[in-house]
Amino acid sequence: MPSVYIKTYGCQMNERDSEAVAAQLVAKGYQLAKSEQQADVILLNTCSVRDQAEQKAFGKMNHLAVEVRRSRPNTVLGFMGCMAQSRGQDLIDKLPDVDLVLGTQKFHRAGDYLEQILSGERKQICDIEEEKGSESTIRDHISIGKTANQSVTSFVSIMQGCNQHCTFCIVPSTRGRERSRPIEEIVLECEKLVAAGIKEITLLGQIVTSYGKREIGMRDGKSAFVQLLEAVHEVKGLDRIRFTSPHPKGYGDDLIEAYGYLPKLCASAHIPVQSGSNRLLKLMHRGYTRERFLEIIEKLRRVNPNIGLTTDIIVAFPGETDEDFEDTMNLVREVQFDNAFVFKYSPRQDTPAAAMEEQIPQELNEARHAKLLGAVTEIGAERYEQFMGKTVRILVEGPSRRNPQRLQGRTTCNKIVVFEGNERHIGQLIDLKIYRVGSFTLYGDAAIVNLDQE
Ligand code: SAH
Ligand code: F3S
């Protein structure tokens, strides 16, 4: 059977989609290739959120077309995911070496289509049609890049799409309208994962706080998303639950209170704010004000003062004045996020913001990005510094990314902790004393805990 290599760009949803496609192909008998040099099929799972992400995948494919096709003409090359969805046939027209373009509602067809291409039945395939029920079509899991038996964390997709239509965002067009899976189906998937050794599950969606709004609705004052959290919380043997990404407008009191009574729900929240200026929030069509955002943060910290808080921010949205930008700087100083992803605004095809006048010049975009990133890093460093000497509990996930000789895990508040451990500890919750603080990483002292305990 052929071997496949999948390279993933972008968000966790893409990682999950790649895992699902890999599982599907492995079930058909494919091998997972260690590198693209050895693969018979190379798939790039793409991101369209910013132009840079598209350029990267495009450049990569160009390189593969030249390098791989020259030496191994039978290699199959494919694009899948968001850029495949938004550009479709155009990708094949621009890069004729591409054999497969698979949209975001068609991941479950990857196996069939590859078979048709490999057998010579069809030469090139582009399928970016919408498909009813695609949010539930593939549920199998496989970890790429980790040894399967070591994997203790997993993603579970709970919904697809987004109806919010923020004026800068391409996601509603690449991922379609909101479609949620039933609670029972999600719980079943979680139970299966836990039976296979998974200890921590991250519930995924483009706007998880809108989960089941139409399909399930409110019950006893609780949103469908909180009902789902409660149902997943019941899964025996599961230690931790996380989710991403929520939207501030869905951060109701029911969700905030859930942090207080669901002990498996990790004490962390990634809540994209995008801007600190009410004027821009409105132009972005975000549906909340700065004041409302600050209120959510305050309430969350009231429920748990140690909650880890991170966010996404866009600088240089069209028309952003110095004053608007200062509002964002102030908000960042006021909230004291543990970390924030700062993005330079990038105009996206067919989005309202791309057509707005007053696009900000590149140099100003870069200058604001650097200034905000500087503040975020400084604040983050101070917040991480507070962990020095403290004892934290982590779920041991596996080898450290930077130094595979060591292990790493995360605290409930989502801080990475690196320590000298033993493979046996993967999957365990252990306490470590922090002896060093690096850049957005904590280092735990293994000597302080009894690592031999079973
Ligand atoms: N809710 C989605 C958001 C996806 S985009 C999710 O997390 O799954 C992730 C982040 O990229 C957004 O929160 C936003 O900060 C940033 N982003 C989206 N569109 C952008 C654009 N046109 N330019 C720059 N950054 C953008
Ligand atoms: Fe994009 Fe806004 Fe939805 S950022 S994914 S349109 S909430």
mmCIF file of C-alpha atoms in Angstrom, residues 84-441:
data_model
loop_
_atom_site.group_PDB
_atom_site.id
_atom_site.type_symbol
_atom_site.label_atom_id
_atom_site.label_comp_id
_atom_site.label_asym_id
_atom_site.label_seq_id
_atom_site.Cartn_x
_atom_site.Cartn_y
_atom_site.Cartn_z
ATOM 1 C CA ALA A 84 -8.580 24.332 -0.991
ATOM 2 C CA GLN A 85 -12.108 25.447 -0.124
ATOM 3 C CA SER A 86 -11.607 29.132 -0.884
ATOM 4 C CA ARG A 87 -9.583 28.723 -4.095
ATOM 5 C CA GLY A 88 -10.770 25.433 -5.537
ATOM 6 C CA GLN A 89 -9.975 24.763 -9.189
ATOM 7 C CA ASP A 90 -7.853 27.911 -9.291
ATOM 8 C CA LEU A 91 -5.149 25.974 -7.410
ATOM 9 C CA ILE A 92 -4.946 23.341 -10.144
ATOM 10 C CA ASP A 93 -4.936 26.027 -12.822
ATOM 11 C CA LYS A 94 -2.021 27.793 -11.119
ATOM 12 C CA LEU A 95 -0.154 24.625 -10.146
ATOM 13 C CA PRO A 96 -0.943 21.935 -12.726
ATOM 14 C CA ASP A 97 1.042 19.339 -10.761
ATOM 15 C CA VAL A 98 -1.655 19.301 -8.090
ATOM 16 C CA ASP A 99 -3.762 16.137 -8.346
ATOM 17 C CA LEU A 100 -6.290 16.665 -5.582
ATOM 18 C CA VAL A 101 -8.112 19.683 -4.096
ATOM 19 C CA LEU A 102 -10.307 18.656 -1.182
ATOM 20 C CA GLY A 103 -12.634 21.144 0.551
ATOM 21 C CA THR A 104 -13.471 21.420 4.253
ATOM 22 C CA GLN A 105 -16.665 19.385 3.997
ATOM 23 C CA LYS A 106 -15.019 16.562 2.019
ATOM 24 C CA PHE A 107 -12.275 15.189 4.254
ATOM 25 C CA HIS A 108 -14.098 11.856 4.480
ATOM 26 C CA ARG A 109 -13.724 11.398 0.700
ATOM 27 C CA ALA A 110 -9.904 11.585 0.779
ATOM 28 C CA GLY A 111 -9.490 7.787 0.610
ATOM 29 C CA ASP A 112 -11.865 7.271 -2.332
ATOM 30 C CA TYR A 113 -10.410 10.117 -4.325
ATOM 31 C CA LEU A 114 -6.812 9.012 -3.767
ATOM 32 C CA GLU A 115 -7.750 5.535 -4.918
ATOM 33 C CA GLN A 116 -9.218 6.932 -8.121
ATOM 34 C CA ILE A 117 -6.087 8.987 -8.755
ATOM 35 C CA LEU A 118 -3.615 6.230 -7.851
ATOM 36 C CA SER A 119 -5.408 3.701 -10.056
ATOM 37 C CA GLY A 120 -5.299 6.117 -12.969
ATOM 38 C CA GLU A 121 -9.096 6.213 -13.192
ATOM 39 C CA ARG A 122 -9.088 9.995 -12.795
ATOM 40 C CA LYS A 123 -6.237 12.400 -13.318
ATOM 41 C CA GLN A 124 -7.165 15.396 -11.202
ATOM 42 C CA ILE A 125 -9.991 15.850 -8.707
ATOM 43 C CA CYS A 126 -11.347 19.049 -7.174
ATOM 44 C CA ASP A 127 -14.279 18.697 -4.776
ATOM 45 C CA ILE A 128 -15.295 21.667 -2.645
ATOM 46 C CA GLU A 129 -19.043 21.115 -2.607
ATOM 47 C CA GLU A 130 -21.074 21.573 0.561
ATOM 48 C CA GLU A 131 -22.180 18.352 2.164
ATOM 49 C CA LYS A 132 -25.027 17.950 4.614
ATOM 50 C CA GLY A 133 -23.985 16.255 7.849
ATOM 51 C CA SER A 134 -20.268 16.725 7.159
ATOM 52 C CA GLU A 135 -19.734 17.860 10.785
ATOM 53 C CA SER A 136 -20.236 14.227 11.825
ATOM 54 C CA THR A 137 -18.644 12.344 8.944
ATOM 55 C CA ILE A 138 -15.278 11.418 10.379
ATOM 56 C CA ARG A 139 -14.575 10.686 13.997
ATOM 57 C CA ASP A 140 -11.640 8.345 14.004
ATOM 58 C CA HIS A 141 -8.463 9.534 15.623
ATOM 59 C CA ILE A 142 -4.791 9.001 15.100
ATOM 60 C CA SER A 143 -1.921 11.083 16.378
ATOM 61 C CA ILE A 144 0.478 12.221 13.737
ATOM 62 C CA GLY A 145 3.998 12.869 14.889
ATOM 63 C CA LYS A 146 3.449 11.329 18.328
ATOM 64 C CA THR A 147 3.717 7.640 19.086
ATOM 65 C CA ALA A 148 0.098 6.593 19.243
ATOM 66 C CA ASN A 149 0.410 4.751 22.519
ATOM 67 C CA GLN A 150 1.905 7.811 24.181
ATOM 68 C CA SER A 151 -0.849 10.173 23.292
ATOM 69 C CA VAL A 152 -2.866 11.319 26.313
ATOM 70 C CA THR A 153 -4.564 14.421 24.925
ATOM 71 C CA SER A 154 -6.973 14.600 22.028
ATOM 72 C CA PHE A 155 -9.119 17.011 20.054
ATOM 73 C CA VAL A 156 -12.816 16.410 19.540
ATOM 74 C CA SER A 157 -14.648 18.484 16.991
ATOM 75 C CA ILE A 158 -18.068 19.533 18.293
ATOM 76 C CA MET A 159 -19.215 21.822 15.501
ATOM 77 C CA GLN A 160 -18.246 23.233 12.136
ATOM 78 C CA GLY A 161 -18.572 26.703 10.713
ATOM 79 C CA CYS A 162 -19.309 30.163 12.054
ATOM 80 C CA ASN A 163 -22.217 32.575 11.519
ATOM 81 C CA GLN A 164 -20.664 35.580 13.216
ATOM 82 C CA HIS A 165 -19.161 37.103 10.062
ATOM 83 C CA CYS A 166 -16.562 39.319 11.676
ATOM 84 C CA THR A 167 -15.733 41.718 8.880
ATOM 85 C CA PHE A 168 -12.043 40.687 8.696
ATOM 86 C CA CYS A 169 -12.546 36.925 8.792
ATOM 87 C CA ILE A 170 -12.594 34.394 5.960
ATOM 88 C CA VAL A 171 -13.590 31.444 8.176
ATOM 89 C CA PRO A 172 -17.375 31.707 7.597
ATOM 90 C CA SER A 173 -16.725 31.236 3.899
ATOM 91 C CA THR A 174 -14.121 28.455 4.216
ATOM 92 C CA ARG A 175 -15.935 26.496 6.916
ATOM 93 C CA GLY A 176 -19.553 27.289 6.131
ATOM 94 C CA ARG A 177 -22.497 27.898 8.419
ATOM 95 C CA GLU A 178 -22.664 26.619 11.986
ATOM 96 C CA ARG A 179 -23.520 22.928 12.259
ATOM 97 C CA SER A 180 -23.305 21.152 15.612
ATOM 98 C CA ARG A 181 -23.034 17.489 16.422
ATOM 99 C CA PRO A 182 -25.453 15.934 18.939
ATOM 100 C CA ILE A 183 -24.291 15.763 22.584
ATOM 101 C CA GLU A 184 -24.638 11.962 22.735
ATOM 102 C CA GLU A 185 -22.435 11.502 19.684
ATOM 103 C CA ILE A 186 -19.704 13.719 21.153
ATOM 104 C CA VAL A 187 -19.865 11.955 24.525
ATOM 105 C CA LEU A 188 -19.564 8.584 22.804
ATOM 106 C CA GLU A 189 -16.456 9.763 20.969
ATOM 107 C CA CYS A 190 -14.965 11.030 24.254
ATOM 108 C CA GLU A 191 -15.691 7.698 25.957
ATOM 109 C CA LYS A 192 -13.925 5.826 23.170
ATOM 110 C CA LEU A 193 -10.897 8.090 23.445
ATOM 111 C CA VAL A 194 -10.738 7.661 27.214
ATOM 112 C CA ALA A 195 -10.961 3.889 26.790
ATOM 113 C CA ALA A 196 -7.921 4.205 24.494
ATOM 114 C CA GLY A 197 -5.952 6.047 27.197
ATOM 115 C CA ILE A 198 -6.813 9.696 26.566
ATOM 116 C CA LYS A 199 -6.845 11.823 29.741
ATOM 117 C CA GLU A 200 -7.516 15.293 28.390
ATOM 118 C CA ILE A 201 -9.938 16.358 25.678
ATOM 119 C CA THR A 202 -10.062 19.709 23.899
ATOM 120 C CA LEU A 203 -13.465 20.440 22.395
ATOM 121 C CA LEU A 204 -12.995 22.218 19.101
ATOM 122 C CA GLY A 205 -15.009 24.564 16.937
ATOM 123 C CA GLN A 206 -14.638 27.939 15.254
ATOM 124 C CA ILE A 207 -17.070 29.459 17.763
ATOM 125 C CA VAL A 208 -17.747 26.832 20.420
ATOM 126 C CA THR A 209 -19.884 29.126 22.555
ATOM 127 C CA SER A 210 -22.480 29.024 19.745
ATOM 128 C CA TYR A 211 -22.550 25.227 19.955
ATOM 129 C CA GLY A 212 -26.037 23.759 19.498
ATOM 130 C CA LYS A 213 -27.797 27.110 19.611
ATOM 131 C CA ARG A 214 -30.408 26.083 17.098
ATOM 132 C CA GLU A 215 -30.204 22.298 17.368
ATOM 133 C CA ILE A 216 -30.314 22.059 21.178
ATOM 134 C CA GLY A 217 -31.059 25.464 22.697
ATOM 135 C CA MET A 218 -31.133 26.609 26.342
ATOM 136 C CA ARG A 219 -32.238 24.336 29.179
ATOM 137 C CA ASP A 220 -32.631 25.415 32.831
ATOM 138 C CA GLY A 221 -30.866 28.666 32.021
ATOM 139 C CA LYS A 222 -27.899 26.815 30.550
ATOM 140 C CA SER A 223 -26.657 27.193 27.005
ATOM 141 C CA ALA A 224 -26.237 24.086 24.850
ATOM 142 C CA PHE A 225 -22.456 24.478 25.206
ATOM 143 C CA VAL A 226 -22.632 24.320 29.007
ATOM 144 C CA GLN A 227 -24.962 21.315 28.744
ATOM 145 C CA LEU A 228 -22.307 19.669 26.570
ATOM 146 C CA LEU A 229 -19.538 20.487 29.068
ATOM 147 C CA GLU A 230 -21.613 18.901 31.834
ATOM 148 C CA ALA A 231 -22.221 15.777 29.731
ATOM 149 C CA VAL A 232 -18.530 15.380 28.821
ATOM 150 C CA HIS A 233 -17.641 15.974 32.474
ATOM 151 C CA GLU A 234 -19.535 12.764 33.323
ATOM 152 C CA VAL A 235 -17.161 10.650 31.223
ATOM 153 C CA LYS A 236 -15.418 8.347 33.699
ATOM 154 C CA GLY A 237 -11.645 8.248 33.553
ATOM 155 C CA LEU A 238 -11.370 11.622 31.841
ATOM 156 C CA ASP A 239 -9.197 14.017 33.866
ATOM 157 C CA ARG A 240 -9.386 17.282 31.983
ATOM 158 C CA ILE A 241 -11.557 19.226 29.570
ATOM 159 C CA ARG A 242 -10.496 22.237 27.508
ATOM 160 C CA PHE A 243 -12.138 24.025 24.617
ATOM 161 C CA THR A 244 -11.257 26.469 21.857
ATOM 162 C CA SER A 245 -12.287 28.949 20.516
ATOM 163 C CA PRO A 246 -15.062 30.641 22.418
ATOM 164 C CA HIS A 247 -16.480 34.051 21.520
ATOM 165 C CA PRO A 248 -16.859 36.737 24.202
ATOM 166 C CA LYS A 249 -20.476 37.203 23.273
ATOM 167 C CA GLY A 250 -21.142 33.582 24.295
ATOM 168 C CA TYR A 251 -19.357 33.917 27.651
ATOM 169 C CA GLY A 252 -22.557 34.055 29.679
ATOM 170 C CA ASP A 253 -22.807 33.622 33.447
ATOM 171 C CA ASP A 254 -23.714 29.958 32.930
ATOM 172 C CA LEU A 255 -20.323 29.303 31.324
ATOM 173 C CA ILE A 256 -18.439 31.423 33.857
ATOM 174 C CA GLU A 257 -20.108 29.543 36.729
ATOM 175 C CA ALA A 258 -19.251 26.190 35.117
ATOM 176 C CA TYR A 259 -15.584 26.828 35.997
ATOM 177 C CA GLY A 260 -16.662 26.777 39.639
ATOM 178 C CA TYR A 261 -18.555 23.479 39.697
ATOM 179 C CA LEU A 262 -16.879 21.366 36.986
ATOM 180 C CA PRO A 263 -13.521 20.342 38.459
ATOM 181 C CA LYS A 264 -12.373 18.671 35.223
ATOM 182 C CA LEU A 265 -12.818 21.907 33.299
ATOM 183 C CA CYS A 266 -9.325 23.405 33.098
ATOM 184 C CA ALA A 267 -8.808 26.813 34.683
ATOM 185 C CA SER A 268 -7.937 28.551 31.459
ATOM 186 C CA ALA A 269 -9.699 30.488 28.750
ATOM 187 C CA HIS A 270 -8.549 31.679 25.354
ATOM 188 C CA ILE A 271 -10.955 34.518 24.631
ATOM 189 C CA PRO A 272 -10.234 36.460 21.438
ATOM 190 C CA VAL A 273 -10.734 40.192 22.049
ATOM 191 C CA GLN A 274 -9.341 41.468 18.683
ATOM 192 C CA SER A 275 -9.304 45.138 19.759
ATOM 193 C CA GLY A 276 -9.675 47.382 22.796
ATOM 194 C CA SER A 277 -11.469 50.123 20.879
ATOM 195 C CA ASN A 278 -15.269 50.129 20.880
ATOM 196 C CA ARG A 279 -15.251 51.914 17.549
ATOM 197 C CA LEU A 280 -13.199 49.142 15.949
ATOM 198 C CA LEU A 281 -15.076 46.334 17.697
ATOM 199 C CA LYS A 282 -18.168 47.668 16.018
ATOM 200 C CA LEU A 283 -16.514 47.936 12.606
ATOM 201 C CA MET A 284 -15.245 44.383 13.095
ATOM 202 C CA HIS A 285 -18.792 43.229 13.852
ATOM 203 C CA ARG A 286 -17.708 41.555 17.047
ATOM 204 C CA GLY A 287 -20.950 41.999 18.991
ATOM 205 C CA TYR A 288 -19.519 43.177 22.363
ATOM 206 C CA THR A 289 -17.891 46.240 23.842
ATOM 207 C CA ARG A 290 -14.601 46.691 25.648
ATOM 208 C CA GLU A 291 -16.554 47.139 28.890
ATOM 209 C CA ARG A 292 -18.412 43.853 28.419
ATOM 210 C CA PHE A 293 -15.137 42.050 27.685
ATOM 211 C CA LEU A 294 -13.558 43.441 30.855
ATOM 212 C CA GLU A 295 -16.613 42.367 32.828
ATOM 213 C CA ILE A 296 -16.217 38.763 31.594
ATOM 214 C CA ILE A 297 -12.559 38.762 32.652
ATOM 215 C CA GLU A 298 -13.429 40.140 36.078
ATOM 216 C CA LYS A 299 -16.156 37.552 36.628
ATOM 217 C CA LEU A 300 -13.884 34.716 35.538
ATOM 218 C CA ARG A 301 -11.181 35.856 37.950
ATOM 219 C CA ARG A 302 -13.788 36.062 40.694
ATOM 220 C CA VAL A 303 -14.666 32.388 40.136
ATOM 221 C CA ASN A 304 -10.978 31.441 39.989
ATOM 222 C CA PRO A 305 -8.263 34.065 40.578
ATOM 223 C CA ASN A 306 -5.647 31.705 39.099
ATOM 224 C CA ILE A 307 -7.395 31.173 35.784
ATOM 225 C CA GLY A 308 -5.022 31.357 32.793
ATOM 226 C CA LEU A 309 -6.177 33.964 30.281
ATOM 227 C CA THR A 310 -5.019 34.337 26.687
ATOM 228 C CA THR A 311 -6.394 36.151 23.670
ATOM 229 C CA ASP A 312 -6.086 37.037 19.974
ATOM 230 C CA ILE A 313 -5.592 40.631 18.863
ATOM 231 C CA ILE A 314 -5.479 42.157 15.393
ATOM 232 C CA VAL A 315 -3.512 45.366 14.823
ATOM 233 C CA ALA A 316 -3.972 47.764 11.904
ATOM 234 C CA PHE A 317 -7.555 46.894 11.089
ATOM 235 C CA PRO A 318 -8.694 49.401 8.396
ATOM 236 C CA GLY A 319 -9.108 52.876 9.858
ATOM 237 C CA GLU A 320 -7.340 52.061 13.149
ATOM 238 C CA THR A 321 -6.195 55.403 14.584
ATOM 239 C CA ASP A 322 -3.421 55.976 17.109
ATOM 240 C CA GLU A 323 -6.173 56.377 19.673
ATOM 241 C CA ASP A 324 -7.820 53.063 18.783
ATOM 242 C CA PHE A 325 -4.450 51.373 19.035
ATOM 243 C CA GLU A 326 -3.798 52.985 22.421
ATOM 244 C CA ASP A 327 -7.168 51.607 23.583
ATOM 245 C CA THR A 328 -5.883 48.136 22.706
ATOM 246 C CA MET A 329 -2.571 48.760 24.504
ATOM 247 C CA ASN A 330 -4.507 49.900 27.577
ATOM 248 C CA LEU A 331 -6.783 46.921 27.518
ATOM 249 C CA VAL A 332 -3.792 44.588 27.389
ATOM 250 C CA ARG A 333 -2.215 46.367 30.367
ATOM 251 C CA GLU A 334 -5.472 46.309 32.270
ATOM 252 C CA VAL A 335 -6.307 42.646 31.721
ATOM 253 C CA GLN A 336 -2.752 41.315 32.138
ATOM 254 C CA PHE A 337 -3.139 38.352 29.815
ATOM 255 C CA ASP A 338 -0.806 35.407 30.327
ATOM 256 C CA ASN A 339 -0.177 35.467 26.610
ATOM 257 C CA ALA A 340 -1.725 36.861 23.460
ATOM 258 C CA PHE A 341 -1.442 36.095 19.773
ATOM 259 C CA VAL A 342 -0.935 39.393 18.017
ATOM 260 C CA PHE A 343 -1.784 39.416 14.308
ATOM 261 C CA LYS A 344 -1.101 41.982 11.625
ATOM 262 C CA TYR A 345 -4.336 42.663 9.824
ATOM 263 C CA SER A 346 -4.343 40.870 6.463
ATOM 264 C CA PRO A 347 -7.066 41.668 3.911
ATOM 265 C CA ARG A 348 -8.988 38.528 2.937
ATOM 266 C CA GLN A 349 -10.778 37.862 -0.294
ATOM 267 C CA ASP A 350 -14.460 38.886 -0.288
ATOM 268 C CA THR A 351 -14.533 40.076 3.316
ATOM 269 C CA PRO A 352 -16.126 43.468 4.103
ATOM 270 C CA ALA A 353 -12.965 44.790 5.795
ATOM 271 C CA ALA A 354 -10.887 44.183 2.670
ATOM 272 C CA ALA A 355 -13.119 46.646 0.814
ATOM 273 C CA MET A 356 -12.920 49.325 3.525
ATOM 274 C CA GLU A 357 -11.090 52.512 2.742
ATOM 275 C CA GLU A 358 -8.206 53.588 4.955
ATOM 276 C CA GLN A 359 -6.218 50.362 4.788
ATOM 277 C CA ILE A 360 -3.237 50.871 7.107
ATOM 278 C CA PRO A 361 0.208 51.063 5.486
ATOM 279 C CA GLN A 362 2.438 48.051 6.021
ATOM 280 C CA GLU A 363 5.094 49.929 8.039
ATOM 281 C CA LEU A 364 2.535 51.179 10.549
ATOM 282 C CA ASN A 365 1.001 47.703 10.750
ATOM 283 C CA GLU A 366 4.432 46.305 11.567
ATOM 284 C CA ALA A 367 5.291 49.026 14.052
ATOM 285 C CA ARG A 368 2.050 48.513 15.979
ATOM 286 C CA HIS A 369 2.512 44.755 15.887
ATOM 287 C CA ALA A 370 6.008 45.086 17.374
ATOM 288 C CA LYS A 371 4.862 47.521 20.053
ATOM 289 C CA LEU A 372 1.895 45.429 21.158
ATOM 290 C CA LEU A 373 3.888 42.211 21.029
ATOM 291 C CA GLY A 374 6.509 43.872 23.238
ATOM 292 C CA ALA A 375 3.881 44.728 25.851
ATOM 293 C CA VAL A 376 2.318 41.264 25.684
ATOM 294 C CA THR A 377 5.701 39.585 26.131
ATOM 295 C CA GLU A 378 6.658 41.821 29.047
ATOM 296 C CA ILE A 379 3.358 41.229 30.860
ATOM 297 C CA GLY A 380 3.497 37.512 30.097
ATOM 298 C CA ALA A 381 7.030 37.299 31.522
ATOM 299 C CA GLU A 382 5.883 38.956 34.760
ATOM 300 C CA ARG A 383 2.968 36.596 35.073
ATOM 301 C CA TYR A 384 5.101 33.529 34.441
ATOM 302 C CA GLU A 385 7.668 34.818 36.944
ATOM 303 C CA GLN A 386 5.015 34.515 39.654
ATOM 304 C CA PHE A 387 5.219 30.736 39.360
ATOM 305 C CA MET A 388 8.827 30.702 40.591
ATOM 306 C CA GLY A 389 9.099 28.458 43.653
ATOM 307 C CA LYS A 390 5.466 27.383 43.463
ATOM 308 C CA THR A 391 4.250 23.801 43.199
ATOM 309 C CA VAL A 392 2.031 23.079 40.223
ATOM 310 C CA ARG A 393 0.128 20.023 39.061
ATOM 311 C CA ILE A 394 0.606 18.958 35.457
ATOM 312 C CA LEU A 395 -0.711 16.258 33.182
ATOM 313 C CA VAL A 396 2.414 14.709 31.663
ATOM 314 C CA GLU A 397 1.912 14.692 27.895
ATOM 315 C CA GLY A 398 5.142 13.373 26.418
ATOM 316 C CA PRO A 399 8.649 14.420 25.337
ATOM 317 C CA SER A 400 9.443 18.129 25.436
ATOM 318 C CA ARG A 401 9.267 19.693 21.989
ATOM 319 C CA ARG A 402 12.620 21.379 22.267
ATOM 320 C CA ASN A 403 14.482 18.692 24.129
ATOM 321 C CA PRO A 404 13.071 15.178 23.638
ATOM 322 C CA GLN A 405 15.265 13.924 26.501
ATOM 323 C CA ARG A 406 12.905 15.726 28.853
ATOM 324 C CA LEU A 407 9.163 15.490 29.385
ATOM 325 C CA GLN A 408 6.530 18.168 29.279
ATOM 326 C CA GLY A 409 3.006 18.672 30.442
ATOM 327 C CA ARG A 410 0.622 21.495 31.128
ATOM 328 C CA THR A 411 -0.887 23.028 34.227
ATOM 329 C CA THR A 412 -4.644 23.420 34.407
ATOM 330 C CA CYS A 413 -4.069 27.112 33.582
ATOM 331 C CA ASN A 414 -2.343 25.977 30.355
ATOM 332 C CA LYS A 415 1.305 26.717 31.147
ATOM 333 C CA ILE A 416 3.854 24.343 29.663
ATOM 334 C CA VAL A 417 6.147 22.779 32.263
ATOM 335 C CA VAL A 418 9.309 20.923 31.263
ATOM 336 C CA PHE A 419 11.002 18.472 33.637
ATOM 337 C CA GLU A 420 13.338 15.478 33.790
ATOM 338 C CA GLY A 421 11.045 12.492 33.992
ATOM 339 C CA ASN A 422 10.528 8.991 32.886
ATOM 340 C CA GLU A 423 8.354 7.697 30.070
ATOM 341 C CA ARG A 424 6.269 5.859 32.629
ATOM 342 C CA HIS A 425 4.908 9.160 33.867
ATOM 343 C CA ILE A 426 3.217 10.038 30.603
ATOM 344 C CA GLY A 427 -0.502 10.304 31.268
ATOM 345 C CA GLN A 428 -0.080 10.942 35.001
ATOM 346 C CA LEU A 429 -1.010 14.010 36.981
ATOM 347 C CA ILE A 430 2.056 14.987 38.988
ATOM 348 C CA ASP A 431 3.150 17.886 41.186
ATOM 349 C CA LEU A 432 6.360 19.749 40.415
ATOM 350 C CA LYS A 433 8.151 22.645 42.036
ATOM 351 C CA ILE A 434 9.063 25.397 39.583
ATOM 352 C CA TYR A 435 12.780 26.252 39.778
ATOM 353 C CA ARG A 436 13.233 28.218 36.561
ATOM 354 C CA VAL A 437 11.068 30.405 34.348
ATOM 355 C CA GLY A 438 11.837 30.677 30.641
ATOM 356 C CA SER A 439 10.028 32.374 27.802
ATOM 357 C CA PHE A 440 6.438 31.167 28.145
ATOM 358 C CA THR A 441 7.771 27.937 29.654
#
